[in-house]
mmCIF file with all atom_site columns, C-alpha atoms in Angstrom:
data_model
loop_
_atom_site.group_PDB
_atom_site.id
_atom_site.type_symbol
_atom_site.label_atom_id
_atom_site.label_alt_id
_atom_site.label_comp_id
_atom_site.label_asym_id
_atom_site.label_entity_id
_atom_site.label_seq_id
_atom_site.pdbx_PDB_ins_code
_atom_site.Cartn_x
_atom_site.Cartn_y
_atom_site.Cartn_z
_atom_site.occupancy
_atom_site.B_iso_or_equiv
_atom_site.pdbx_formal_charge
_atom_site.auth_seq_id
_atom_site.auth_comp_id
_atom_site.auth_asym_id
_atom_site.auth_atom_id
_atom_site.pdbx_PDB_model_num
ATOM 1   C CA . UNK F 1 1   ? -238.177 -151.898 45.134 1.00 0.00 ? 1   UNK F CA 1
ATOM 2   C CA . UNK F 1 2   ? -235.432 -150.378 47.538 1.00 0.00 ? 2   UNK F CA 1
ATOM 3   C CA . UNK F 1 3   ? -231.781 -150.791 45.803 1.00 0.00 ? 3   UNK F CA 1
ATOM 4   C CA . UNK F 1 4   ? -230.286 -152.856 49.149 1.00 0.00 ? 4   UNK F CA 1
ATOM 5   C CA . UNK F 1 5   ? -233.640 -155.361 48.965 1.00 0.00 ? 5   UNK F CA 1
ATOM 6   C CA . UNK F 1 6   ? -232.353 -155.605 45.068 1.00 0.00 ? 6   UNK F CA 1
ATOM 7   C CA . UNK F 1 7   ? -228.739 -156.056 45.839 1.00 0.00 ? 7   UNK F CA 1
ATOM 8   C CA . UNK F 1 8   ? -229.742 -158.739 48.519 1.00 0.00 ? 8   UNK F CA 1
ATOM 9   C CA . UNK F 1 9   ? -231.446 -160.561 45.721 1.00 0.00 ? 9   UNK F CA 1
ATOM 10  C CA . UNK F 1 10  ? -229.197 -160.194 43.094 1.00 0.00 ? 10  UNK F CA 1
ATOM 11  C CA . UNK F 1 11  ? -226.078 -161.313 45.855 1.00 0.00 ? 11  UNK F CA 1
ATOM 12  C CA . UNK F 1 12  ? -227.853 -164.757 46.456 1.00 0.00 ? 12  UNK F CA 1
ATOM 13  C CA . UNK F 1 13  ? -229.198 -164.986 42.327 1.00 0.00 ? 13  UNK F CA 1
ATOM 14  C CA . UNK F 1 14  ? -225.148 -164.643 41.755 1.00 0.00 ? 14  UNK F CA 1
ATOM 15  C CA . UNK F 1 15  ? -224.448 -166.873 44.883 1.00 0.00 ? 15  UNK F CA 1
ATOM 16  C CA . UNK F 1 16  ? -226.540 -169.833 43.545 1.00 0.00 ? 16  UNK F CA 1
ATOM 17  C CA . UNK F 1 17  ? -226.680 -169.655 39.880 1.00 0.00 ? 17  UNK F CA 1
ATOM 18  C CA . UNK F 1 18  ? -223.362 -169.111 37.714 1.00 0.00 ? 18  UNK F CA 1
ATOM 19  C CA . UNK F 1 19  ? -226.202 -168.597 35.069 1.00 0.00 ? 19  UNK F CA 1
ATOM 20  C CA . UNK F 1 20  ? -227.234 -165.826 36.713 1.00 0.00 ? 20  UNK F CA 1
ATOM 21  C CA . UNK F 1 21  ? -223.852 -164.581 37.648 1.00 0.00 ? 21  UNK F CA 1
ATOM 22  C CA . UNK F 1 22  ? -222.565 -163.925 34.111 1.00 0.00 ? 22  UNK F CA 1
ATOM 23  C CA . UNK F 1 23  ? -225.968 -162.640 33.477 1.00 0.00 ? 23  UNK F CA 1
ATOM 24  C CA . UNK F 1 24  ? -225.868 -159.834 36.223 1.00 0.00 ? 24  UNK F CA 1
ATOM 25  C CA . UNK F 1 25  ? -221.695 -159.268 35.029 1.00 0.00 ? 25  UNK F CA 1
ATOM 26  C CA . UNK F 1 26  ? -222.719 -158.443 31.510 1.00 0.00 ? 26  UNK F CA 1
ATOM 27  C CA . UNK F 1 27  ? -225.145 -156.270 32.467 1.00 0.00 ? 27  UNK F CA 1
ATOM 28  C CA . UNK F 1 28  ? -223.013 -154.436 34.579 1.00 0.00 ? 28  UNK F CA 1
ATOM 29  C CA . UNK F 1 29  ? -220.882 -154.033 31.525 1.00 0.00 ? 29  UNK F CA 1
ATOM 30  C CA . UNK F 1 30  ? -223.389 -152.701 29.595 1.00 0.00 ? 30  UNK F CA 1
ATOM 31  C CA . UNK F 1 31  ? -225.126 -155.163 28.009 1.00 0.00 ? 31  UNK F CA 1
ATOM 32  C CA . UNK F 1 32  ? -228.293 -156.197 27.863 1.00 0.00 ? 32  UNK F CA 1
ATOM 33  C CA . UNK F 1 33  ? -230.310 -159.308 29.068 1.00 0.00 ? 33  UNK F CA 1
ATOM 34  C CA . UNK F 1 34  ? -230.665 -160.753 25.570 1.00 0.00 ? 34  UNK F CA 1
ATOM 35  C CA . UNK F 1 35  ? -227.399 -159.650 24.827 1.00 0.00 ? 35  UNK F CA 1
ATOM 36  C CA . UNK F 1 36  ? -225.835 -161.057 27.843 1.00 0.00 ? 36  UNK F CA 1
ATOM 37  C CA . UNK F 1 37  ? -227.630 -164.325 26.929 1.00 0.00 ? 37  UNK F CA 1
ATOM 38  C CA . UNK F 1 38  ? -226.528 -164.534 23.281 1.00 0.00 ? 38  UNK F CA 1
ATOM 39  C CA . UNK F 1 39  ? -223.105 -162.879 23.069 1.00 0.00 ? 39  UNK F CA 1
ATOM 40  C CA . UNK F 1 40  ? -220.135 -165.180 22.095 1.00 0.00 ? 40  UNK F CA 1
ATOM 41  C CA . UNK F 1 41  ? -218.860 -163.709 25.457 1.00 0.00 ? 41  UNK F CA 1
ATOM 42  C CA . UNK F 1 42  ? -221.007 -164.908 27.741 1.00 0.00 ? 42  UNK F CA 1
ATOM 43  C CA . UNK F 1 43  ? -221.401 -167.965 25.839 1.00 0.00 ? 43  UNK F CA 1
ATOM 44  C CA . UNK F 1 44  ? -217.373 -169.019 26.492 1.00 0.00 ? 44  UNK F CA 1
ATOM 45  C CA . UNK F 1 45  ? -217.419 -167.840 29.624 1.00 0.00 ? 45  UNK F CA 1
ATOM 46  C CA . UNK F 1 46  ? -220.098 -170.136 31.022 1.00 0.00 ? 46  UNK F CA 1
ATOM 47  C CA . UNK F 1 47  ? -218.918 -172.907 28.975 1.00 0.00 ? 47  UNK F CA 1
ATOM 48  C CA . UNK F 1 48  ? -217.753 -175.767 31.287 1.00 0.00 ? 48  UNK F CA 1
ATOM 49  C CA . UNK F 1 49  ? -214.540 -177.891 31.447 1.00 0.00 ? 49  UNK F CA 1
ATOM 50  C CA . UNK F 1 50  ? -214.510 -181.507 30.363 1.00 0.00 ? 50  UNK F CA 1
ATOM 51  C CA . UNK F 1 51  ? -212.948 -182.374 33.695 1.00 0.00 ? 51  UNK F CA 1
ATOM 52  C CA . UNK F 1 52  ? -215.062 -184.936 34.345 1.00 0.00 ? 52  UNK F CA 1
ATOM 53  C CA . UNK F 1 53  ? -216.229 -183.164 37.212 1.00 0.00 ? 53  UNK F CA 1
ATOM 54  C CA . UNK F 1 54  ? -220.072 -183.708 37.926 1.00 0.00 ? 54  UNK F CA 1
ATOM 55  C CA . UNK F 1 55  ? -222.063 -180.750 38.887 1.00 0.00 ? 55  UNK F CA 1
ATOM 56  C CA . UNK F 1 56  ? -223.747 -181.229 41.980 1.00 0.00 ? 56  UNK F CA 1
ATOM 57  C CA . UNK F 1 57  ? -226.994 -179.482 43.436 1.00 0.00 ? 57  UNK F CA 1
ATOM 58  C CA . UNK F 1 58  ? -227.287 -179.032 46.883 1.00 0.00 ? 58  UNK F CA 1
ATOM 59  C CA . UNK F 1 59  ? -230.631 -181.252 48.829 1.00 0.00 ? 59  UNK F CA 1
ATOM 60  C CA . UNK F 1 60  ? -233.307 -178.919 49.913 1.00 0.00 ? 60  UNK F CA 1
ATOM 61  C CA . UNK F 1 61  ? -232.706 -179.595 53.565 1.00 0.00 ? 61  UNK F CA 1
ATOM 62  C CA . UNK F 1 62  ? -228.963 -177.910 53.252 1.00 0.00 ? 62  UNK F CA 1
ATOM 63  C CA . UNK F 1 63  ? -230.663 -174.830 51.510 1.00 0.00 ? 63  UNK F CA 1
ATOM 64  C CA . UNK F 1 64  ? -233.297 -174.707 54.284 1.00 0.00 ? 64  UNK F CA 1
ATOM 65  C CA . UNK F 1 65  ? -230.582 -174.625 56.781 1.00 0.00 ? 65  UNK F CA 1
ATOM 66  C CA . UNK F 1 66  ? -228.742 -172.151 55.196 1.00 0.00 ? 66  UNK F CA 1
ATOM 67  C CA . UNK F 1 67  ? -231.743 -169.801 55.420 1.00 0.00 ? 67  UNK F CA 1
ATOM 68  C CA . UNK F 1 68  ? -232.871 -170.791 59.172 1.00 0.00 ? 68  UNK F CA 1
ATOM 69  C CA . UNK F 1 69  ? -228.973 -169.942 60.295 1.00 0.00 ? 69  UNK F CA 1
ATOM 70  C CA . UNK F 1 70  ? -229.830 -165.696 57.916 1.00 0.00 ? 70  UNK F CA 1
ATOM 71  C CA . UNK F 1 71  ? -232.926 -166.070 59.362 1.00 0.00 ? 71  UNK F CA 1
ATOM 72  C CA . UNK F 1 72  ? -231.878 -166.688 63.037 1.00 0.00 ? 72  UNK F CA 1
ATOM 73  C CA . UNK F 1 73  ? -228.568 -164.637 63.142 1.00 0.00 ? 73  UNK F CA 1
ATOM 74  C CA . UNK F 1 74  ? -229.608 -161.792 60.879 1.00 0.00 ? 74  UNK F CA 1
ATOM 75  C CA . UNK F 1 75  ? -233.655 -161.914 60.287 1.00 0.00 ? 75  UNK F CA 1
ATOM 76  C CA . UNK F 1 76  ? -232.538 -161.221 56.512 1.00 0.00 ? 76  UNK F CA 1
ATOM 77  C CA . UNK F 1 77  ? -235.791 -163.450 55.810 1.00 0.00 ? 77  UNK F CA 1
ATOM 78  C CA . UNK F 1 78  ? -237.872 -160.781 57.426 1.00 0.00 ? 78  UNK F CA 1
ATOM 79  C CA . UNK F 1 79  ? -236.099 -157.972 56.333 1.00 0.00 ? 79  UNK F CA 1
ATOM 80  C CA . UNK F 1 80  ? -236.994 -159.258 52.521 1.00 0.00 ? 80  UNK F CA 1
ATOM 81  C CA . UNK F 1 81  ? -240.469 -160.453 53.443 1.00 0.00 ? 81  UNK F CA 1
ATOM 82  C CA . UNK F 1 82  ? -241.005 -156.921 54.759 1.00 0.00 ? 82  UNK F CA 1
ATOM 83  C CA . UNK F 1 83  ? -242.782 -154.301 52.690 1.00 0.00 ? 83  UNK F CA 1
ATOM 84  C CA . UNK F 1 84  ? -240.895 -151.470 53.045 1.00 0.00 ? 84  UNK F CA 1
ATOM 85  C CA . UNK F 1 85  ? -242.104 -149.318 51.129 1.00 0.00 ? 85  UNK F CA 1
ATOM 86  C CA . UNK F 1 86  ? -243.110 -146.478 53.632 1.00 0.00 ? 86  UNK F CA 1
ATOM 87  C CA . UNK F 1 87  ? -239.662 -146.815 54.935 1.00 0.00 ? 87  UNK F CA 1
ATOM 88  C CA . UNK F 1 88  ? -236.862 -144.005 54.152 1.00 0.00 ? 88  UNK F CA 1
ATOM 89  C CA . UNK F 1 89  ? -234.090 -145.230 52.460 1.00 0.00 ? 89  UNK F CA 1
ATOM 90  C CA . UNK F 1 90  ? -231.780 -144.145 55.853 1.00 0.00 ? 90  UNK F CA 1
ATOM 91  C CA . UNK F 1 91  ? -234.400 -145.887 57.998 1.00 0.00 ? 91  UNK F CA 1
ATOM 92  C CA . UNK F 1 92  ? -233.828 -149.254 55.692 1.00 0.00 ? 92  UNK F CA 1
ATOM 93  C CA . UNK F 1 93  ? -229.779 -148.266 55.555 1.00 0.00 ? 93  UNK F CA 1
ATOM 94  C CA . UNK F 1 94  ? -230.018 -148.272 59.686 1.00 0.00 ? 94  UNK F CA 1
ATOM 95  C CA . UNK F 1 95  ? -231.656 -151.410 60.104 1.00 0.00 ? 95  UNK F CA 1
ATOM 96  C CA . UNK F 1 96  ? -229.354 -153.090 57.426 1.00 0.00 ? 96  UNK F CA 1
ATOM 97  C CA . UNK F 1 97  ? -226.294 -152.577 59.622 1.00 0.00 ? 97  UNK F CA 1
ATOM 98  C CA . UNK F 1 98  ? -227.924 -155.436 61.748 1.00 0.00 ? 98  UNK F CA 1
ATOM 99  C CA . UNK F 1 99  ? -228.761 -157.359 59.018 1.00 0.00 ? 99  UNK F CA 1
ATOM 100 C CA . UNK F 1 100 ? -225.122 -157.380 57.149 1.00 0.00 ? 100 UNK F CA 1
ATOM 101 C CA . UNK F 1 101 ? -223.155 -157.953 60.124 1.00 0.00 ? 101 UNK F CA 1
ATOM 102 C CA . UNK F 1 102 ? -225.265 -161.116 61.102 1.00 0.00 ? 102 UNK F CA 1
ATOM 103 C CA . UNK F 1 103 ? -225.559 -162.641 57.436 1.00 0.00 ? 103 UNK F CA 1
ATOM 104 C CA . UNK F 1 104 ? -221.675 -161.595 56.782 1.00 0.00 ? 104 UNK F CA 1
ATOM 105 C CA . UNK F 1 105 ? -221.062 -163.926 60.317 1.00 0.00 ? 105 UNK F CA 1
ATOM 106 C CA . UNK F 1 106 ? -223.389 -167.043 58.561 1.00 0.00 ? 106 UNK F CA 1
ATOM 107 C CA . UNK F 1 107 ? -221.955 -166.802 55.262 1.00 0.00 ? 107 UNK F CA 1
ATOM 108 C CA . UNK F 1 108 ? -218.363 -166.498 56.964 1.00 0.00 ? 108 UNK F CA 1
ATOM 109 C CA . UNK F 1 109 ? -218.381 -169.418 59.493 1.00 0.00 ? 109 UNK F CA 1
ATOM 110 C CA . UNK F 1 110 ? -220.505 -171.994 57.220 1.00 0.00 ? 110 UNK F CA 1
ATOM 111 C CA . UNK F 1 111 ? -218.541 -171.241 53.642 1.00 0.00 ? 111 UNK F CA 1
ATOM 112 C CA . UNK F 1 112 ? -215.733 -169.622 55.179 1.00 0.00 ? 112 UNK F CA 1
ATOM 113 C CA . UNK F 1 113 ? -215.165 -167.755 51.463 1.00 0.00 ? 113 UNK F CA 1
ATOM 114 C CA . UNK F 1 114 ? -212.117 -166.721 50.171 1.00 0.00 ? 114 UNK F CA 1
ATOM 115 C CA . UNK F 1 115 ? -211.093 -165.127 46.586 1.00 0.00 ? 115 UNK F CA 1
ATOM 116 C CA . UNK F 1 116 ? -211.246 -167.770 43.434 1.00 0.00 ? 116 UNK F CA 1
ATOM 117 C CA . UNK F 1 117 ? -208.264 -166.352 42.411 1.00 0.00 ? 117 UNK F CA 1
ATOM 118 C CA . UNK F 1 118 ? -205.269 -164.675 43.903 1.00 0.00 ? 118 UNK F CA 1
ATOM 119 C CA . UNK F 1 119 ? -204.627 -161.139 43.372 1.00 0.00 ? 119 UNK F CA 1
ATOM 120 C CA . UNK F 1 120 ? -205.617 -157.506 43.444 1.00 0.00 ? 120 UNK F CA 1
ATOM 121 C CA . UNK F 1 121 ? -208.188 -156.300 41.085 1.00 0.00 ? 121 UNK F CA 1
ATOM 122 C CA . UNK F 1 122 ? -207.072 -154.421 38.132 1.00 0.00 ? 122 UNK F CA 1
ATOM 123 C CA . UNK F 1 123 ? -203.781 -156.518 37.894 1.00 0.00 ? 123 UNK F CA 1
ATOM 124 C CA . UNK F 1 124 ? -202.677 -159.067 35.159 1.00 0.00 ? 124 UNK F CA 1
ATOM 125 C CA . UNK F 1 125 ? -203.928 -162.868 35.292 1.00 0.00 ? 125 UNK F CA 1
ATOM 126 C CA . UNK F 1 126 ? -202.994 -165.327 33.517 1.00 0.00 ? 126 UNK F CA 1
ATOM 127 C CA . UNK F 1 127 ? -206.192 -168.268 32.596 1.00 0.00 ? 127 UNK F CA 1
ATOM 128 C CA . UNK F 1 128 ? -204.325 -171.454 32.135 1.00 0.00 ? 128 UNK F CA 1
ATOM 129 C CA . UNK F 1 129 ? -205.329 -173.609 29.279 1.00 0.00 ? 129 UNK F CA 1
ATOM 130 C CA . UNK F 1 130 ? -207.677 -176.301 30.259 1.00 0.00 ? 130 UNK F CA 1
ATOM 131 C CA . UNK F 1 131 ? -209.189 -173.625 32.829 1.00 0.00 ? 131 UNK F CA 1
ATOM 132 C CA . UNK F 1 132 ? -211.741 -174.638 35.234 1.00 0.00 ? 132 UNK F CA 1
ATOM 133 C CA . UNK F 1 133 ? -214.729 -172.292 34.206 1.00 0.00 ? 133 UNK F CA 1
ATOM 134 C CA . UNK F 1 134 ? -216.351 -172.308 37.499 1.00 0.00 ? 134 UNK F CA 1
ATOM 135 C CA . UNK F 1 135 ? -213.375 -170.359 38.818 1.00 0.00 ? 135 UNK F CA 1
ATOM 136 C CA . UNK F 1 136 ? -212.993 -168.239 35.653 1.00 0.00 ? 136 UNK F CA 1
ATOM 137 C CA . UNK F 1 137 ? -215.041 -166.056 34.113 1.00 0.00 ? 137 UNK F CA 1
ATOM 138 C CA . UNK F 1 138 ? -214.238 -164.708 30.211 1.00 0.00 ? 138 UNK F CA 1
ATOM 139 C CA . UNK F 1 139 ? -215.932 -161.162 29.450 1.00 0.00 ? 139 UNK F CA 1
ATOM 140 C CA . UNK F 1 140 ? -214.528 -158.897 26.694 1.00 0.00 ? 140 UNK F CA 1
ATOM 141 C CA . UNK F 1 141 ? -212.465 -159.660 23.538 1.00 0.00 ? 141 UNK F CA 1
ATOM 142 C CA . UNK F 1 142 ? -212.456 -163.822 23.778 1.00 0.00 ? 142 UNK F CA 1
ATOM 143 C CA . UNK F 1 143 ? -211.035 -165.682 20.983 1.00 0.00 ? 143 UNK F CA 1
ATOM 144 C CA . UNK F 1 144 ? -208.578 -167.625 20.216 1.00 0.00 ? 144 UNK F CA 1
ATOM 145 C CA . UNK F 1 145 ? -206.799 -170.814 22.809 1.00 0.00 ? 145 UNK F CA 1
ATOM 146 C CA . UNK F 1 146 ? -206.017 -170.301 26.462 1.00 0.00 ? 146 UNK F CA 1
ATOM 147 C CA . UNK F 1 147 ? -203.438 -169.030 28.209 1.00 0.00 ? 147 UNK F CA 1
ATOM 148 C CA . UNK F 1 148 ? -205.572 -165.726 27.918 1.00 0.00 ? 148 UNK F CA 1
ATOM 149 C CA . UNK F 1 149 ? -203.660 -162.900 30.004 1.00 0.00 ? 149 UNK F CA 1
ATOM 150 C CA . UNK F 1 150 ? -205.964 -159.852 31.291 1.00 0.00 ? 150 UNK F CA 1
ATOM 151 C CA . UNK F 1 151 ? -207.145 -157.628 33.769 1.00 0.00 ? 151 UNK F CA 1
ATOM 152 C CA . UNK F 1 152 ? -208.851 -159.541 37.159 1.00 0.00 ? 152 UNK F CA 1
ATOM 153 C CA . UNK F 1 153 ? -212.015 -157.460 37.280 1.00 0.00 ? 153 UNK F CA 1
ATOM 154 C CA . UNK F 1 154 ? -212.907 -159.497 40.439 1.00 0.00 ? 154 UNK F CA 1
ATOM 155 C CA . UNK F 1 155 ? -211.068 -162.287 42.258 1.00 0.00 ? 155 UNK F CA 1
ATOM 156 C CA . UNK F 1 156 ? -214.330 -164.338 42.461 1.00 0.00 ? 156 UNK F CA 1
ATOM 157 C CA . UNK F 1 157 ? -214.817 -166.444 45.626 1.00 0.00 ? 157 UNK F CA 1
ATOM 158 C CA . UNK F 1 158 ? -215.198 -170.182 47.001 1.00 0.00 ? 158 UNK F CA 1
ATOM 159 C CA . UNK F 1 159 ? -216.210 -171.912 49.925 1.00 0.00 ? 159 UNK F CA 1
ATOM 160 C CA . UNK F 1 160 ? -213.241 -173.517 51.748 1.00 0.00 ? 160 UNK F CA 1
ATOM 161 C CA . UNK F 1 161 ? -215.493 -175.065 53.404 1.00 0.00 ? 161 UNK F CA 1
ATOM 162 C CA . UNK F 1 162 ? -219.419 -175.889 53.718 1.00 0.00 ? 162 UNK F CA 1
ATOM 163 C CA . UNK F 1 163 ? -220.423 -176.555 57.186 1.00 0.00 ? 163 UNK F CA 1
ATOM 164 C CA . UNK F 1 164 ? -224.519 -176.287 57.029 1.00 0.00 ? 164 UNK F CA 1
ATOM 165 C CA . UNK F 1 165 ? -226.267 -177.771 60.568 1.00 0.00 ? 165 UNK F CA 1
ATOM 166 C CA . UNK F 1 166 ? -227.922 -180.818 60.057 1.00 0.00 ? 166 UNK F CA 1
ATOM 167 C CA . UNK F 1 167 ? -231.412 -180.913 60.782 1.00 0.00 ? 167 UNK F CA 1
ATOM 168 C CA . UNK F 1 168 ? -232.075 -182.863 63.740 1.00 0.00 ? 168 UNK F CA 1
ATOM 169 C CA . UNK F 1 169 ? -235.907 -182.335 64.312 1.00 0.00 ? 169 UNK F CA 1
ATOM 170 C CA . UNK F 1 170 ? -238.607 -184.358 63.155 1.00 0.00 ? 170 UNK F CA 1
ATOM 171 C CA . UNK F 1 171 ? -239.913 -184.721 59.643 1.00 0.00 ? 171 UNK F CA 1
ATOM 172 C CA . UNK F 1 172 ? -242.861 -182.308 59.738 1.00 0.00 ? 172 UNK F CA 1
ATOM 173 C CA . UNK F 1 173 ? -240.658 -179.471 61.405 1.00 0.00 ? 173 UNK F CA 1
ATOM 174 C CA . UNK F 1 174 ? -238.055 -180.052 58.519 1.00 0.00 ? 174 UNK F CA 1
ATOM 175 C CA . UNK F 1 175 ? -239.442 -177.092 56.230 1.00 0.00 ? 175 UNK F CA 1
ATOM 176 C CA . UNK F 1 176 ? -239.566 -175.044 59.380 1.00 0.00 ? 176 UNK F CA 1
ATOM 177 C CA . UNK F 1 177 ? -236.929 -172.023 58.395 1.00 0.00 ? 177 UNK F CA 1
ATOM 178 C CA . UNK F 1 178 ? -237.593 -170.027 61.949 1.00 0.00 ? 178 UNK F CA 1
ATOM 179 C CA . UNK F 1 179 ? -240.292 -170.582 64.413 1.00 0.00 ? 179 UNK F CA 1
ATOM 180 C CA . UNK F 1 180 ? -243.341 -168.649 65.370 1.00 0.00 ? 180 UNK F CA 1
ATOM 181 C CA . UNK F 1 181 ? -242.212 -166.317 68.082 1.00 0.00 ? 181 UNK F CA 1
ATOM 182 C CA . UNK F 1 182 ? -244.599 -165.913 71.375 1.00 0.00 ? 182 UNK F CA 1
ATOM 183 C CA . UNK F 1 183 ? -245.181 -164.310 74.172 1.00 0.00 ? 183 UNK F CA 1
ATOM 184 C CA . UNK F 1 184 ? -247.029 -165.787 76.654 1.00 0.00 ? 184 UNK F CA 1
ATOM 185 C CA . UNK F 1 185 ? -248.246 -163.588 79.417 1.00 0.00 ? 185 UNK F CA 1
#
């Protein structure tokens, strides 16, 4: 599988699932899966608050927009449904350009994202106690009771706002993530 077609999948695996997310982070620090899954780490870091908050999921019609507006402004659905196999890697790097710039603009105007947490990476952070685990993320050394101070590996992000189109078609064309395209002569 080509490493952008990976990255794609592991950006919207990360995007959608915090499960996922600490998953992919522990990896990228060396562990492995089962590791990732059973280390006290990853354990406290995906622990969640008792804020009373309840966790919501989103409907399937606001994940089916979501993909119609990649489909429509970037074709990201076709570039993944592609095989690409017999493509060179700069032949899949070209055609990405398209493809980044037009799923940057759709994640951009509909989430309008912005860091979880303020400052550069590689500086000190302090973790309040009572810590909202969404925002944070604990990897390395955890023990003991929050504050925790250490080094912001990556600011995170979060919507500031979530502006899917409603679907304003009938029922049957609800599942409909990009129409058949022809050309009549």
């Amino acid at each position: 599988m080509s490493r952008i077609v990976l990255a794609f999948r592991a950006f919207f695996a990360i995007l959608f699932s915090a499960e996922k997310a600490t998953q992919v982070e522990q990896c990228l620090l060396g562990h492995t899966l089962a590791q990732a899954a059973t280390t006290p780490q990853s354990q406290a870091a995906t622990k969640p608050t008792q804020s009373g908050v309840k966790p919501t999921q989103a409907t399937g019609a606001e994940a089916l927009a979501l993909l119609a507006a990649l489909q429509r402004e970037s074709r990201l659905i076709d570039l993944l449904k592609d095989d690409i196999s017999g493509y060179s890697d700069a032949q899949i790097g070209a055609a990405m350009r398209d493809v980044h710039r037009g799923a940057a603009g759709v994640i951009e105007r509909i989430f309008a994202l912005r860091p979880a947490v303020d400052g550069a990476e590689n500086s000190d952070v302090t973790v309040p106690a009572g810590y909202d685990a969404a925002r944070y993320r604990l990897v390395g050394s955890v023990s003991g009771q929050p504050p925790f101070t250490g080094r912001l590996c990556h600011h995170g992000w979060q919507a500031t706002a979530v502006q899917l189109p409603a679907h304003t078609g009938s029922a049957d064309s609800a599942k409909i993530v990009a129409p058949a395209e022809v050309e009549l002569r």
